[in-house]
Amino acid sequence: MSHDLADKTLFLETFGCQMNILDSELVLGQLARLGYRRTADRDGADLVLFNTCSVRDHAEQKVYSRLGELRPIKTARPDMILGVIGCQAQREGENLARRFPHVDLLCSPGELDRLPELIAAVASTRERAFALHGLQSRRSSTLDRAREHDALEALDLSRSFSPDASPIQAYVRVQRGCDKFCTYCVVPTVRGKERSRRPEHIVAEAQMLARAGCREVTLIGQTVNSYVQVDEAGTTVTFARLLERVAAVPGLVRVRFVTSYPGDFDEDILRVMADVPNVCPFLHIPAQSGSDRVLRAMRRQYTAADYYRLIDRAREIVSDVSIVGDFIVGFPGESDADFAASVEMVRRVRYKNSYIFKYSARPGTAAFRNQPDDVPEPVKRERNRILLDEQEAVCQQLNRELLGMTVQVLVEGPSKLAADGSTAVARGQLAGRTQADRIVVFDPPPGAEPASLVGSLCEVRVREINPYSVVGELVAVAAPLSAPRPAVTPLGYKGLTVLR
Ligand code: 5AD
Ligand code: SF4
């Protein structure tokens, strides 16, 4: 098996957040240009990559077990290149390399532009190749960090905008890293300092995506609302202003953003949400806990009262805003009373849904160093269950309110599951999402080719509520799919001014 520019296969599995999903998309594009074709056959692939997450121990353990499974396969097929990229590669680095000698390649999230170089090095020398911050990295000085920002910009802007490959929805990164240092969180240590991208680049990327047929853009950042950057004209662009610029891109029918940090949340963002029709009334704004004592121990820079005030303002300014939260249960020292405050928060805020996590002590974080992981596992499990049940009750209530309403759905494609449990693909049903990110399943109009509706906005009357979806009847097609779009060449990369 050779690793020159020929037809080679790549297996890539992604763990973790939207950042990683986007990084994987960029990696796939980068490697497709080198002749790699994606395969689902992991054990027969020429190149196997795991794009990893370190937020909780569970995700890391899964990768270790995958690497264990691949040991005999790699012995049988020594030409296979096995790589670990992303947050766990950065966090574990040399330890991982020691424990798994059959891993050929390690690459941090901040070095992904170098992946082709690493693969070529492994293929030609059969020696291991690593690109990790603080290890054999070319990027340890300030100047190197600046070069990194440039190189990563080039990678972001290199994404493929082919109309065939482009989905209806896409992520666009607005910032890298995080500066908040919540005591439980590994992100600032693995993804580095917060750096906001140039507004021109973000808008250009959104334009290219829209031209290639994308209808919905989700702007992503660890604390997306703290975005701020100056543009080429020297004007300071806050997140609210950036949102306006992206929403003005022709062809985008929806713009949303994740994840918001509840501290220093600028009300201007809410006003843009209320005033600009294609900005979705949707906020993913994790509280993490309803207890001030726990919030303080987590070093979140707000109190429960601040959070409630912000939610109230959001509902005043954007009456139909849909709110999604995250909670950590069993944080060190969390008492029954602290936990009860989180339950109360789920009830009062009436989240559309909440992501609930059991605290996982992460080496390298302040909580790991200073706060013993003292809530027993059965207690964490029980609190997790209670909070989920509470959220479930809220969901049912919100769903009942939706019955009989007409919602606007952006059609994504054939629905995988029909209301009656049969496969909806066979029945030709369609699925899409509301502005509030609820999945809606419905029948296309009689005689219509279902695929012709993909990318359209439809009005659908809600008839039935299921645990994970809503079933409705098509009332009207609001915006039919426009004519096929011309092929678009990827954005060129011209020397960028580096701003940090
Ligand atoms: N343990 C459990 N959950 C965590 N999260 C982040 N760090 C941890 C941790 N150490 C959760 C937070 C965050 C989401 C992405 O993951 O709720 O919002
Ligand atoms: Fe995303 Fe954080 Fe997980 Fe990295 S550690 S993949 S930034 S959630």
Short mmCIF file of C-alpha atoms and ligand atoms in Angstrom, two decimals:
data_model
loop_
_atom_site.label_atom_id
_atom_site.label_comp_id
_atom_site.label_asym_id
_atom_site.label_seq_id
_atom_site.Cartn_x
_atom_site.Cartn_y
_atom_site.Cartn_z
CA MET A 1 0.00 0.00 0.00
CA SER A 2 1.47 3.35 -0.88
CA HIS A 3 0.72 6.76 0.47
CA ASP A 4 1.43 8.85 -2.60
CA LEU A 5 -1.29 10.89 -4.23
CA ALA A 6 -3.60 8.07 -5.25
CA ASP A 7 -6.91 6.68 -4.25
CA LYS A 8 -6.65 6.08 -0.51
CA THR A 9 -9.27 5.60 2.14
CA LEU A 10 -9.81 7.58 5.31
CA PHE A 11 -11.87 6.66 8.34
CA LEU A 12 -12.63 9.63 10.60
CA GLU A 13 -14.63 9.52 13.82
CA THR A 14 -15.52 12.74 15.62
CA PHE A 15 -16.20 13.23 19.33
CA GLY A 16 -17.26 16.39 21.15
CA CYS A 17 -18.64 19.78 20.25
CA GLN A 18 -19.51 21.81 17.13
CA MET A 19 -15.90 23.05 16.97
CA ASN A 20 -14.77 19.48 16.46
CA ILE A 21 -17.48 18.79 13.87
CA LEU A 22 -16.29 21.81 11.92
CA ASP A 23 -12.62 20.84 12.36
CA SER A 24 -13.45 17.37 11.01
CA GLU A 25 -15.13 18.92 7.98
CA LEU A 26 -12.00 20.97 7.30
CA VAL A 27 -9.76 17.92 7.79
CA LEU A 28 -11.89 15.92 5.34
CA GLY A 29 -11.61 18.71 2.76
CA GLN A 30 -7.86 19.00 3.27
CA LEU A 31 -7.36 15.25 2.88
CA ALA A 32 -9.77 14.90 -0.06
CA ARG A 33 -7.43 17.23 -1.93
CA LEU A 34 -4.65 14.73 -1.22
CA GLY A 35 -6.70 11.89 -2.71
CA TYR A 36 -8.31 10.47 0.43
CA ARG A 37 -11.81 9.10 0.09
CA ARG A 38 -13.92 8.63 3.22
CA THR A 39 -14.84 5.08 4.20
CA ALA A 40 -16.99 3.49 6.90
CA ASP A 41 -14.65 0.49 7.00
CA ARG A 42 -12.38 1.49 9.84
CA ASP A 43 -10.28 -1.65 9.98
CA GLY A 44 -9.61 -1.64 6.25
CA ALA A 45 -8.79 2.06 5.93
CA ASP A 46 -5.40 3.44 4.89
CA LEU A 47 -5.71 6.28 7.37
CA VAL A 48 -7.68 6.17 10.63
CA LEU A 49 -8.22 9.42 12.54
CA PHE A 50 -10.02 10.12 15.79
CA ASN A 51 -10.93 13.76 16.35
CA THR A 52 -11.21 13.80 20.11
CA CYS A 53 -12.80 15.65 23.02
CA SER A 54 -11.50 16.10 26.56
CA VAL A 55 -14.44 17.80 28.26
CA ARG A 56 -15.45 14.65 30.14
CA ASP A 57 -13.52 11.51 30.97
CA HIS A 58 -16.10 9.32 29.24
CA ALA A 59 -15.27 10.62 25.74
CA GLU A 60 -11.56 10.06 26.35
CA GLN A 61 -12.14 6.49 27.56
CA LYS A 62 -14.06 5.70 24.38
CA VAL A 63 -11.06 6.73 22.29
CA TYR A 64 -8.71 4.61 24.41
CA SER A 65 -10.91 1.59 23.82
CA ARG A 66 -10.95 2.29 20.05
CA LEU A 67 -7.15 2.50 20.11
CA GLY A 68 -7.01 -0.81 21.99
CA GLU A 69 -9.22 -2.46 19.35
CA LEU A 70 -6.95 -1.21 16.61
CA ARG A 71 -3.77 -2.65 18.11
CA PRO A 72 -4.06 -6.13 16.49
CA ILE A 73 -5.33 -4.59 13.27
CA LYS A 74 -2.37 -2.32 13.05
CA THR A 75 -0.05 -5.31 13.66
CA ALA A 76 -1.70 -7.14 10.77
CA ARG A 77 -1.70 -4.04 8.54
CA PRO A 78 1.40 -2.05 9.49
CA ASP A 79 0.90 0.36 6.57
CA MET A 80 -2.24 1.75 8.14
CA ILE A 81 -1.64 5.24 9.54
CA LEU A 82 -3.36 5.76 12.89
CA GLY A 83 -3.75 9.27 14.23
CA VAL A 84 -5.34 11.02 17.20
CA ILE A 85 -6.18 14.66 16.59
CA GLY A 86 -8.04 17.31 18.58
CA CYS A 87 -8.34 18.08 22.27
CA GLN A 88 -7.30 14.73 23.74
CA ALA A 89 -4.17 14.64 21.58
CA GLN A 90 -3.27 18.04 23.03
CA ARG A 91 -4.22 17.19 26.62
CA GLU A 92 -2.66 13.72 26.80
CA GLY A 93 0.15 14.12 24.24
CA GLU A 94 3.20 12.16 25.26
CA ASN A 95 1.26 9.98 27.74
CA LEU A 96 -0.98 8.81 24.96
CA ALA A 97 1.99 8.14 22.71
CA ARG A 98 3.69 6.09 25.43
CA ARG A 99 0.59 4.08 26.22
CA PHE A 100 -0.27 3.40 22.56
CA PRO A 101 2.96 2.85 20.63
CA HIS A 102 0.96 1.92 17.52
CA VAL A 103 -0.41 5.47 17.24
CA ASP A 104 1.54 7.14 14.41
CA LEU A 105 0.38 10.69 14.60
CA LEU A 106 -0.82 13.24 17.16
CA CYS A 107 -2.11 16.68 16.27
CA SER A 108 -3.53 19.49 18.46
CA PRO A 109 -6.61 21.46 17.40
CA GLY A 110 -4.31 24.45 16.89
CA GLU A 111 -2.02 22.58 14.48
CA LEU A 112 -4.56 20.98 12.16
CA ASP A 113 -3.27 22.88 9.14
CA ARG A 114 -0.14 20.72 9.44
CA LEU A 115 -1.98 17.41 9.17
CA PRO A 116 -1.04 16.72 5.51
CA GLU A 117 2.62 17.36 6.39
CA LEU A 118 2.41 14.94 9.34
CA ILE A 119 0.75 12.23 7.25
CA ALA A 120 3.37 12.59 4.54
CA ALA A 121 6.14 12.36 7.14
CA VAL A 122 4.71 9.17 8.64
CA ALA A 123 4.16 7.64 5.18
CA SER A 124 7.68 8.33 3.97
CA THR A 125 9.73 7.68 7.13
CA ARG A 126 7.42 5.26 8.99
CA GLU A 127 8.31 7.24 12.09
CA ARG A 128 5.81 8.89 14.37
CA ALA A 129 4.94 12.53 13.80
CA PHE A 130 3.51 14.87 16.44
CA ALA A 131 2.34 18.48 16.31
CA LEU A 132 1.44 19.48 19.84
CA HIS A 133 1.68 22.79 21.63
CA GLY A 134 4.55 22.89 24.05
CA LEU A 135 6.01 19.65 22.75
CA GLN A 136 7.80 19.50 19.41
CA SER A 137 5.73 22.42 18.27
CA ARG A 138 7.02 25.10 15.98
CA ARG A 139 4.60 27.40 17.75
CA SER A 140 5.72 28.23 21.23
CA SER A 141 6.67 31.89 20.90
CA THR A 142 4.29 34.82 20.50
CA LEU A 143 5.33 35.18 16.89
CA ASP A 144 4.62 31.50 16.34
CA ARG A 145 1.19 31.90 17.91
CA ALA A 146 0.53 34.71 15.44
CA ARG A 147 1.56 32.43 12.58
CA GLU A 148 -0.73 29.78 13.97
CA HIS A 149 -3.67 32.18 13.83
CA ASP A 150 -2.86 32.88 10.19
CA ALA A 151 -2.43 29.22 9.31
CA LEU A 152 -5.70 28.29 10.99
CA GLU A 153 -7.45 31.14 9.18
CA ALA A 154 -6.18 29.72 5.91
CA LEU A 155 -7.56 26.32 6.90
CA ASP A 156 -10.97 27.76 7.79
CA LEU A 157 -11.11 29.64 4.51
CA SER A 158 -10.05 26.59 2.51
CA ARG A 159 -13.31 24.78 3.11
CA SER A 160 -15.03 23.34 0.10
CA PHE A 161 -18.03 25.27 -1.16
CA SER A 162 -19.16 22.84 -3.83
CA PRO A 163 -22.92 23.03 -4.35
CA ASP A 164 -23.14 19.20 -4.47
CA ALA A 165 -21.38 18.74 -1.18
CA SER A 166 -22.80 21.73 0.64
CA PRO A 167 -25.54 20.91 3.06
CA ILE A 168 -28.45 23.19 3.88
CA GLN A 169 -26.82 24.05 7.21
CA ALA A 170 -23.25 24.87 8.12
CA TYR A 171 -21.16 26.04 11.06
CA VAL A 172 -18.97 29.10 10.81
CA ARG A 173 -16.40 29.71 13.51
CA VAL A 174 -16.26 33.23 14.93
CA GLN A 175 -13.64 32.71 17.59
CA ARG A 176 -11.12 30.17 18.76
CA GLY A 177 -10.24 29.24 22.33
CA CYS A 178 -11.65 30.56 25.57
CA ASP A 179 -10.52 32.99 28.29
CA LYS A 180 -13.07 32.26 30.97
CA PHE A 181 -11.28 29.52 32.92
CA CYS A 182 -14.33 28.06 34.66
CA THR A 183 -12.75 25.79 37.25
CA TYR A 184 -14.16 22.53 35.85
CA CYS A 185 -13.33 23.16 32.20
CA VAL A 186 -10.45 21.85 30.14
CA VAL A 187 -11.15 24.00 27.06
CA PRO A 188 -8.83 26.98 27.78
CA THR A 189 -5.94 24.57 28.38
CA VAL A 190 -6.49 22.58 25.18
CA ARG A 191 -7.75 25.25 22.79
CA GLY A 192 -5.80 28.21 24.12
CA LYS A 193 -6.63 31.87 24.50
CA GLU A 194 -9.74 33.41 23.02
CA ARG A 195 -9.10 34.94 19.59
CA SER A 196 -11.90 36.47 17.51
CA ARG A 197 -11.68 36.02 13.75
CA ARG A 198 -11.75 38.96 11.36
CA PRO A 199 -15.34 39.99 10.57
CA GLU A 200 -14.52 40.15 6.84
CA HIS A 201 -13.45 36.51 6.88
CA ILE A 202 -16.57 35.37 8.73
CA VAL A 203 -18.86 37.25 6.35
CA ALA A 204 -16.94 36.02 3.29
CA GLU A 205 -17.27 32.46 4.49
CA ALA A 206 -21.02 32.89 5.04
CA GLN A 207 -21.35 34.39 1.55
CA MET A 208 -19.55 31.49 -0.07
CA LEU A 209 -21.68 28.99 1.82
CA ALA A 210 -24.88 30.79 0.83
CA ARG A 211 -23.80 30.91 -2.81
CA ALA A 212 -23.21 27.17 -2.70
CA GLY A 213 -26.79 26.58 -1.49
CA CYS A 214 -26.46 26.73 2.28
CA ARG A 215 -29.56 28.27 3.90
CA GLU A 216 -28.75 28.28 7.60
CA VAL A 217 -25.51 29.33 9.24
CA THR A 218 -24.71 28.68 12.89
CA LEU A 219 -21.98 30.93 14.21
CA ILE A 220 -19.91 29.03 16.74
CA GLY A 221 -17.62 30.05 19.56
CA GLN A 222 -17.02 28.87 23.13
CA THR A 223 -18.41 32.18 24.42
CA VAL A 224 -19.81 33.48 21.18
CA ASN A 225 -21.35 36.66 22.62
CA SER A 226 -17.96 37.92 23.80
CA TYR A 227 -16.81 38.18 20.18
CA VAL A 228 -15.18 41.51 19.41
CA GLN A 229 -12.80 42.45 16.64
CA VAL A 230 -11.89 45.47 14.54
CA ASP A 231 -12.59 45.36 10.83
CA GLU A 232 -10.34 46.57 8.03
CA ALA A 233 -11.83 50.07 8.30
CA GLY A 234 -10.83 50.17 11.96
CA THR A 235 -14.39 49.92 13.25
CA THR A 236 -14.96 47.82 16.36
CA VAL A 237 -17.35 45.00 15.55
CA THR A 238 -19.21 43.53 18.51
CA PHE A 239 -21.11 40.27 18.26
CA ALA A 240 -24.41 42.11 17.68
CA ARG A 241 -22.90 43.97 14.71
CA LEU A 242 -21.35 40.77 13.35
CA LEU A 243 -24.73 39.06 13.58
CA GLU A 244 -26.28 41.86 11.49
CA ARG A 245 -23.57 41.56 8.87
CA VAL A 246 -23.97 37.79 8.57
CA ALA A 247 -27.78 37.99 8.54
CA ALA A 248 -27.55 40.42 5.62
CA VAL A 249 -25.84 37.81 3.43
CA PRO A 250 -28.20 37.10 0.51
CA GLY A 251 -29.63 33.58 0.50
CA LEU A 252 -29.31 32.90 4.22
CA VAL A 253 -32.79 32.32 5.59
CA ARG A 254 -31.59 31.55 9.09
CA VAL A 255 -28.71 32.56 11.30
CA ARG A 256 -28.21 31.23 14.80
CA PHE A 257 -25.30 31.12 17.21
CA VAL A 258 -23.94 28.94 20.02
CA THR A 259 -22.80 29.00 22.81
CA SER A 260 -23.54 32.16 24.81
CA TYR A 261 -21.92 32.99 28.12
CA PRO A 262 -24.41 34.51 30.59
CA GLY A 263 -21.92 37.02 32.00
CA ASP A 264 -21.45 40.29 30.05
CA PHE A 265 -24.31 39.51 27.67
CA ASP A 266 -24.98 42.59 25.57
CA GLU A 267 -28.71 43.36 25.17
CA ASP A 268 -27.94 44.63 21.69
CA ILE A 269 -27.75 41.00 20.62
CA LEU A 270 -31.33 40.50 21.80
CA ARG A 271 -32.45 43.56 19.86
CA VAL A 272 -30.89 42.20 16.68
CA MET A 273 -32.68 38.93 17.35
CA ALA A 274 -35.99 40.74 17.74
CA ASP A 275 -35.55 43.05 14.73
CA VAL A 276 -33.83 40.93 12.07
CA PRO A 277 -36.24 38.30 10.74
CA ASN A 278 -33.65 35.68 9.75
CA VAL A 279 -31.89 35.73 13.12
CA CYS A 280 -33.46 32.82 14.99
CA PRO A 281 -35.04 33.52 18.38
CA PHE A 282 -32.84 30.89 19.93
CA LEU A 283 -30.33 31.07 22.77
CA HIS A 284 -28.10 28.30 24.02
CA ILE A 285 -27.05 29.88 27.28
CA PRO A 286 -25.73 27.44 29.89
CA ALA A 287 -26.21 28.34 33.55
CA GLN A 288 -24.35 25.19 34.79
CA SER A 289 -25.94 25.56 38.25
CA GLY A 290 -28.75 27.42 39.96
CA SER A 291 -26.76 27.87 43.19
CA ASP A 292 -24.65 30.97 43.82
CA ARG A 293 -22.30 29.01 46.03
CA VAL A 294 -21.62 26.51 43.25
CA LEU A 295 -21.44 29.22 40.58
CA ARG A 296 -18.79 30.96 42.67
CA ALA A 297 -16.85 27.71 43.10
CA MET A 298 -17.07 27.18 39.34
CA ARG A 299 -15.79 30.74 38.86
CA ARG A 300 -18.74 31.61 36.66
CA GLN A 301 -18.91 35.37 36.70
CA TYR A 302 -22.63 35.78 37.45
CA THR A 303 -25.17 34.90 40.11
CA ALA A 304 -28.43 33.00 39.70
CA ALA A 305 -30.25 36.36 40.05
CA ASP A 306 -28.16 37.84 37.19
CA TYR A 307 -29.04 34.83 35.08
CA TYR A 308 -32.77 35.08 35.80
CA ARG A 309 -32.65 38.80 34.99
CA LEU A 310 -31.01 38.08 31.66
CA ILE A 311 -33.59 35.41 30.78
CA ASP A 312 -36.40 37.81 31.72
CA ARG A 313 -34.89 40.52 29.49
CA ALA A 314 -34.53 38.02 26.65
CA ARG A 315 -38.21 37.12 26.94
CA GLU A 316 -39.22 40.80 27.12
CA ILE A 317 -37.24 41.76 24.04
CA VAL A 318 -37.72 38.54 22.00
CA SER A 319 -41.13 37.27 23.07
CA ASP A 320 -40.88 33.84 21.40
CA VAL A 321 -37.24 33.16 22.32
CA SER A 322 -36.39 29.52 22.83
CA ILE A 323 -33.82 28.84 25.53
CA VAL A 324 -31.48 25.87 25.83
CA GLY A 325 -29.26 25.26 28.85
CA ASP A 326 -26.44 23.11 30.20
CA PHE A 327 -26.15 21.91 33.79
CA ILE A 328 -23.43 20.11 35.68
CA VAL A 329 -24.66 17.98 38.58
CA GLY A 330 -22.42 16.75 41.39
CA PHE A 331 -19.86 19.55 41.19
CA PRO A 332 -17.50 19.30 44.22
CA GLY A 333 -19.29 20.38 47.36
CA GLU A 334 -22.76 20.50 45.73
CA SER A 335 -25.26 20.00 48.57
CA ASP A 336 -28.91 18.95 48.32
CA ALA A 337 -29.86 22.61 48.69
CA ASP A 338 -27.48 23.65 45.89
CA PHE A 339 -28.94 20.97 43.66
CA ALA A 340 -32.49 22.04 44.53
CA ALA A 341 -31.60 25.49 43.16
CA SER A 342 -30.72 23.90 39.79
CA VAL A 343 -34.05 22.05 39.76
CA GLU A 344 -35.80 25.33 40.49
CA MET A 345 -33.92 26.96 37.61
CA VAL A 346 -35.05 24.32 35.10
CA ARG A 347 -38.62 24.89 36.26
CA ARG A 348 -38.49 28.69 36.17
CA VAL A 349 -36.55 29.18 32.95
CA ARG A 350 -38.64 26.58 31.07
CA TYR A 351 -35.78 25.50 28.82
CA LYS A 352 -36.69 24.07 25.44
CA ASN A 353 -34.14 21.44 26.41
CA SER A 354 -31.17 21.10 28.71
CA TYR A 355 -27.95 19.18 28.39
CA ILE A 356 -27.24 17.68 31.79
CA PHE A 357 -23.82 16.31 32.71
CA LYS A 358 -22.41 14.58 35.75
CA TYR A 359 -19.30 16.39 36.93
CA SER A 360 -16.13 14.81 35.58
CA ALA A 361 -12.87 15.86 37.24
CA ARG A 362 -10.44 16.89 34.51
CA PRO A 363 -6.68 16.90 35.12
CA GLY A 364 -5.21 20.31 34.41
CA THR A 365 -8.25 22.24 35.66
CA ALA A 366 -8.45 24.33 38.85
CA ALA A 367 -11.29 22.19 40.24
CA PHE A 368 -9.20 19.05 39.76
CA ARG A 369 -6.34 20.63 41.69
CA ASN A 370 -8.27 22.34 44.45
CA GLN A 371 -11.63 20.69 44.96
CA PRO A 372 -12.01 17.01 45.83
CA ASP A 373 -14.52 15.19 43.60
CA ASP A 374 -16.61 14.47 46.69
CA VAL A 375 -20.15 13.88 45.43
CA PRO A 376 -20.52 10.09 45.26
CA GLU A 377 -21.30 8.60 41.84
CA PRO A 378 -24.76 7.25 42.90
CA VAL A 379 -25.71 10.75 44.08
CA LYS A 380 -24.53 12.26 40.78
CA ARG A 381 -26.56 9.66 38.90
CA GLU A 382 -29.67 10.34 40.98
CA ARG A 383 -29.36 14.12 40.54
CA ASN A 384 -28.85 13.64 36.84
CA ARG A 385 -32.05 11.60 36.66
CA ILE A 386 -34.07 14.08 38.74
CA LEU A 387 -32.98 17.03 36.63
CA LEU A 388 -33.71 15.14 33.41
CA ASP A 389 -37.21 14.27 34.69
CA GLU A 390 -37.79 17.90 35.59
CA GLN A 391 -36.69 19.00 32.13
CA GLU A 392 -38.88 16.31 30.56
CA ALA A 393 -41.92 17.72 32.37
CA VAL A 394 -41.09 21.20 31.03
CA CYS A 395 -40.68 19.77 27.50
CA GLN A 396 -44.09 18.15 27.64
CA GLN A 397 -45.68 21.37 28.76
CA LEU A 398 -43.99 23.39 25.99
CA ASN A 399 -44.94 20.73 23.43
CA ARG A 400 -48.60 20.85 24.45
CA GLU A 401 -48.57 24.59 23.83
CA LEU A 402 -47.33 23.87 20.31
CA LEU A 403 -50.26 21.62 19.32
CA GLY A 404 -52.40 23.23 16.62
CA MET A 405 -49.87 26.02 16.01
CA THR A 406 -48.41 26.71 12.59
CA VAL A 407 -44.61 26.72 12.61
CA GLN A 408 -42.03 27.67 10.01
CA VAL A 409 -39.84 24.72 9.02
CA LEU A 410 -36.59 24.74 7.05
CA VAL A 411 -36.72 21.43 5.17
CA GLU A 412 -33.54 19.38 5.60
CA GLY A 413 -34.35 16.13 3.82
CA PRO A 414 -36.13 12.80 4.16
CA SER A 415 -37.17 12.00 7.70
CA LYS A 416 -35.49 8.94 9.18
CA LEU A 417 -38.37 7.99 11.40
CA ALA A 418 -42.08 8.20 10.70
CA ALA A 419 -44.67 8.90 13.35
CA ASP A 420 -45.88 5.30 13.25
CA GLY A 421 -42.38 3.88 13.74
CA SER A 422 -42.01 2.71 10.13
CA THR A 423 -39.23 4.22 8.09
CA ALA A 424 -40.31 7.58 6.83
CA VAL A 425 -37.85 7.40 3.95
CA ALA A 426 -40.02 4.70 2.38
CA ARG A 427 -43.13 6.82 3.00
CA GLY A 428 -41.49 9.89 1.50
CA GLN A 429 -41.89 12.05 4.60
CA LEU A 430 -39.77 15.12 5.08
CA ALA A 431 -38.06 16.50 8.17
CA GLY A 432 -36.84 19.93 9.06
CA ARG A 433 -36.45 22.27 11.98
CA THR A 434 -38.26 25.25 13.38
CA GLN A 435 -36.44 28.45 14.22
CA ALA A 436 -36.42 27.19 17.80
CA ASP A 437 -34.58 24.07 16.60
CA ARG A 438 -37.44 21.58 17.00
CA ILE A 439 -37.57 18.67 14.55
CA VAL A 440 -40.80 18.57 12.51
CA VAL A 441 -41.88 15.66 10.29
CA PHE A 442 -44.54 16.05 7.60
CA ASP A 443 -45.83 14.64 4.29
CA PRO A 444 -44.91 16.51 1.11
CA PRO A 445 -47.83 17.73 -0.99
CA PRO A 446 -49.34 14.99 -3.19
CA GLY A 447 -47.45 14.55 -6.45
CA ALA A 448 -44.48 16.66 -5.34
CA GLU A 449 -40.98 15.25 -5.55
CA PRO A 450 -39.84 15.39 -1.85
CA ALA A 451 -36.26 16.28 -2.80
CA SER A 452 -37.48 19.44 -4.53
CA LEU A 453 -38.55 20.84 -1.18
CA VAL A 454 -35.16 20.47 0.52
CA GLY A 455 -33.92 23.91 1.47
CA SER A 456 -37.39 25.44 1.37
CA LEU A 457 -39.15 27.17 4.19
CA CYS A 458 -42.54 25.57 4.81
CA GLU A 459 -45.46 26.42 7.05
CA VAL A 460 -46.51 23.30 8.96
CA ARG A 461 -49.46 22.91 11.35
CA VAL A 462 -48.53 20.76 14.38
CA ARG A 463 -50.81 17.76 14.75
CA GLU A 464 -48.98 15.39 17.06
CA ILE A 465 -46.15 15.47 19.57
CA ASN A 466 -43.58 12.68 19.98
CA PRO A 467 -40.70 12.59 22.46
CA TYR A 468 -38.11 13.74 19.92
CA SER A 469 -40.13 15.22 17.12
CA VAL A 470 -43.33 16.92 16.16
CA VAL A 471 -45.60 15.71 13.36
CA GLY A 472 -47.56 18.18 11.27
CA GLU A 473 -49.36 18.97 8.05
CA LEU A 474 -47.96 21.15 5.34
CA VAL A 475 -49.91 24.39 5.06
CA ALA A 476 -47.78 26.34 2.60
CA VAL A 477 -44.37 26.42 0.97
CA ALA A 478 -43.08 29.87 1.88
CA ALA A 479 -39.87 30.01 -0.09
CA PRO A 480 -39.37 27.51 -2.90
CA LEU A 481 -35.88 26.36 -3.64
CA SER A 482 -34.18 28.69 -6.06
CA ALA A 483 -32.60 27.56 -9.32
CA PRO A 484 -29.45 25.43 -9.05
CA ARG A 485 -26.51 27.51 -8.00
CA PRO A 486 -23.30 27.89 -9.97
CA ALA A 487 -20.12 26.16 -8.80
CA VAL A 488 -18.09 28.33 -6.49
CA THR A 489 -14.33 28.39 -6.12
CA PRO A 490 -12.96 28.30 -2.59
CA LEU A 491 -11.87 31.55 -1.04
CA GLY A 492 -8.35 32.56 -1.80
CA TYR A 493 -6.04 33.23 1.06
CA LYS A 494 -4.34 36.57 0.86
CA GLY A 495 -1.83 37.63 3.48
CA LEU A 496 -3.94 38.43 6.51
CA THR A 497 -3.24 41.04 9.10
CA VAL A 498 -2.81 39.15 12.28
CA LEU A 499 -4.78 40.45 15.21
CA ARG A 500 -4.73 38.91 18.63
N1 5AD B 1 -17.67 17.77 33.80
C1 5AD B 1 -18.95 17.69 33.36
N2 5AD B 1 -19.45 18.50 32.42
C2 5AD B 1 -18.64 19.44 31.92
N3 5AD B 1 -18.86 20.38 30.98
C3 5AD B 1 -17.71 21.07 30.80
N4 5AD B 1 -16.74 20.59 31.60
C4 5AD B 1 -17.31 19.58 32.31
C5 5AD B 1 -16.82 18.70 33.31
N5 5AD B 1 -15.57 18.77 33.76
C6 5AD B 1 -20.15 20.60 30.35
C7 5AD B 1 -20.67 22.01 30.58
C8 5AD B 1 -20.46 22.66 29.24
C9 5AD B 1 -20.64 21.51 28.30
C10 5AD B 1 -20.04 21.70 26.95
O1 5AD B 1 -20.01 20.44 28.95
O2 5AD B 1 -22.03 21.96 30.90
O3 5AD B 1 -21.39 23.71 28.99
FE1 SF4 B 2 -15.02 20.83 21.99
FE2 SF4 B 2 -14.09 21.32 24.41
FE3 SF4 B 2 -14.51 18.84 23.67
FE4 SF4 B 2 -12.49 20.24 22.67
S1 SF4 B 2 -12.71 19.64 24.79
S2 SF4 B 2 -13.94 18.98 21.54
S3 SF4 B 2 -13.39 22.29 22.57
S4 SF4 B 2 -16.07 20.38 23.93
#
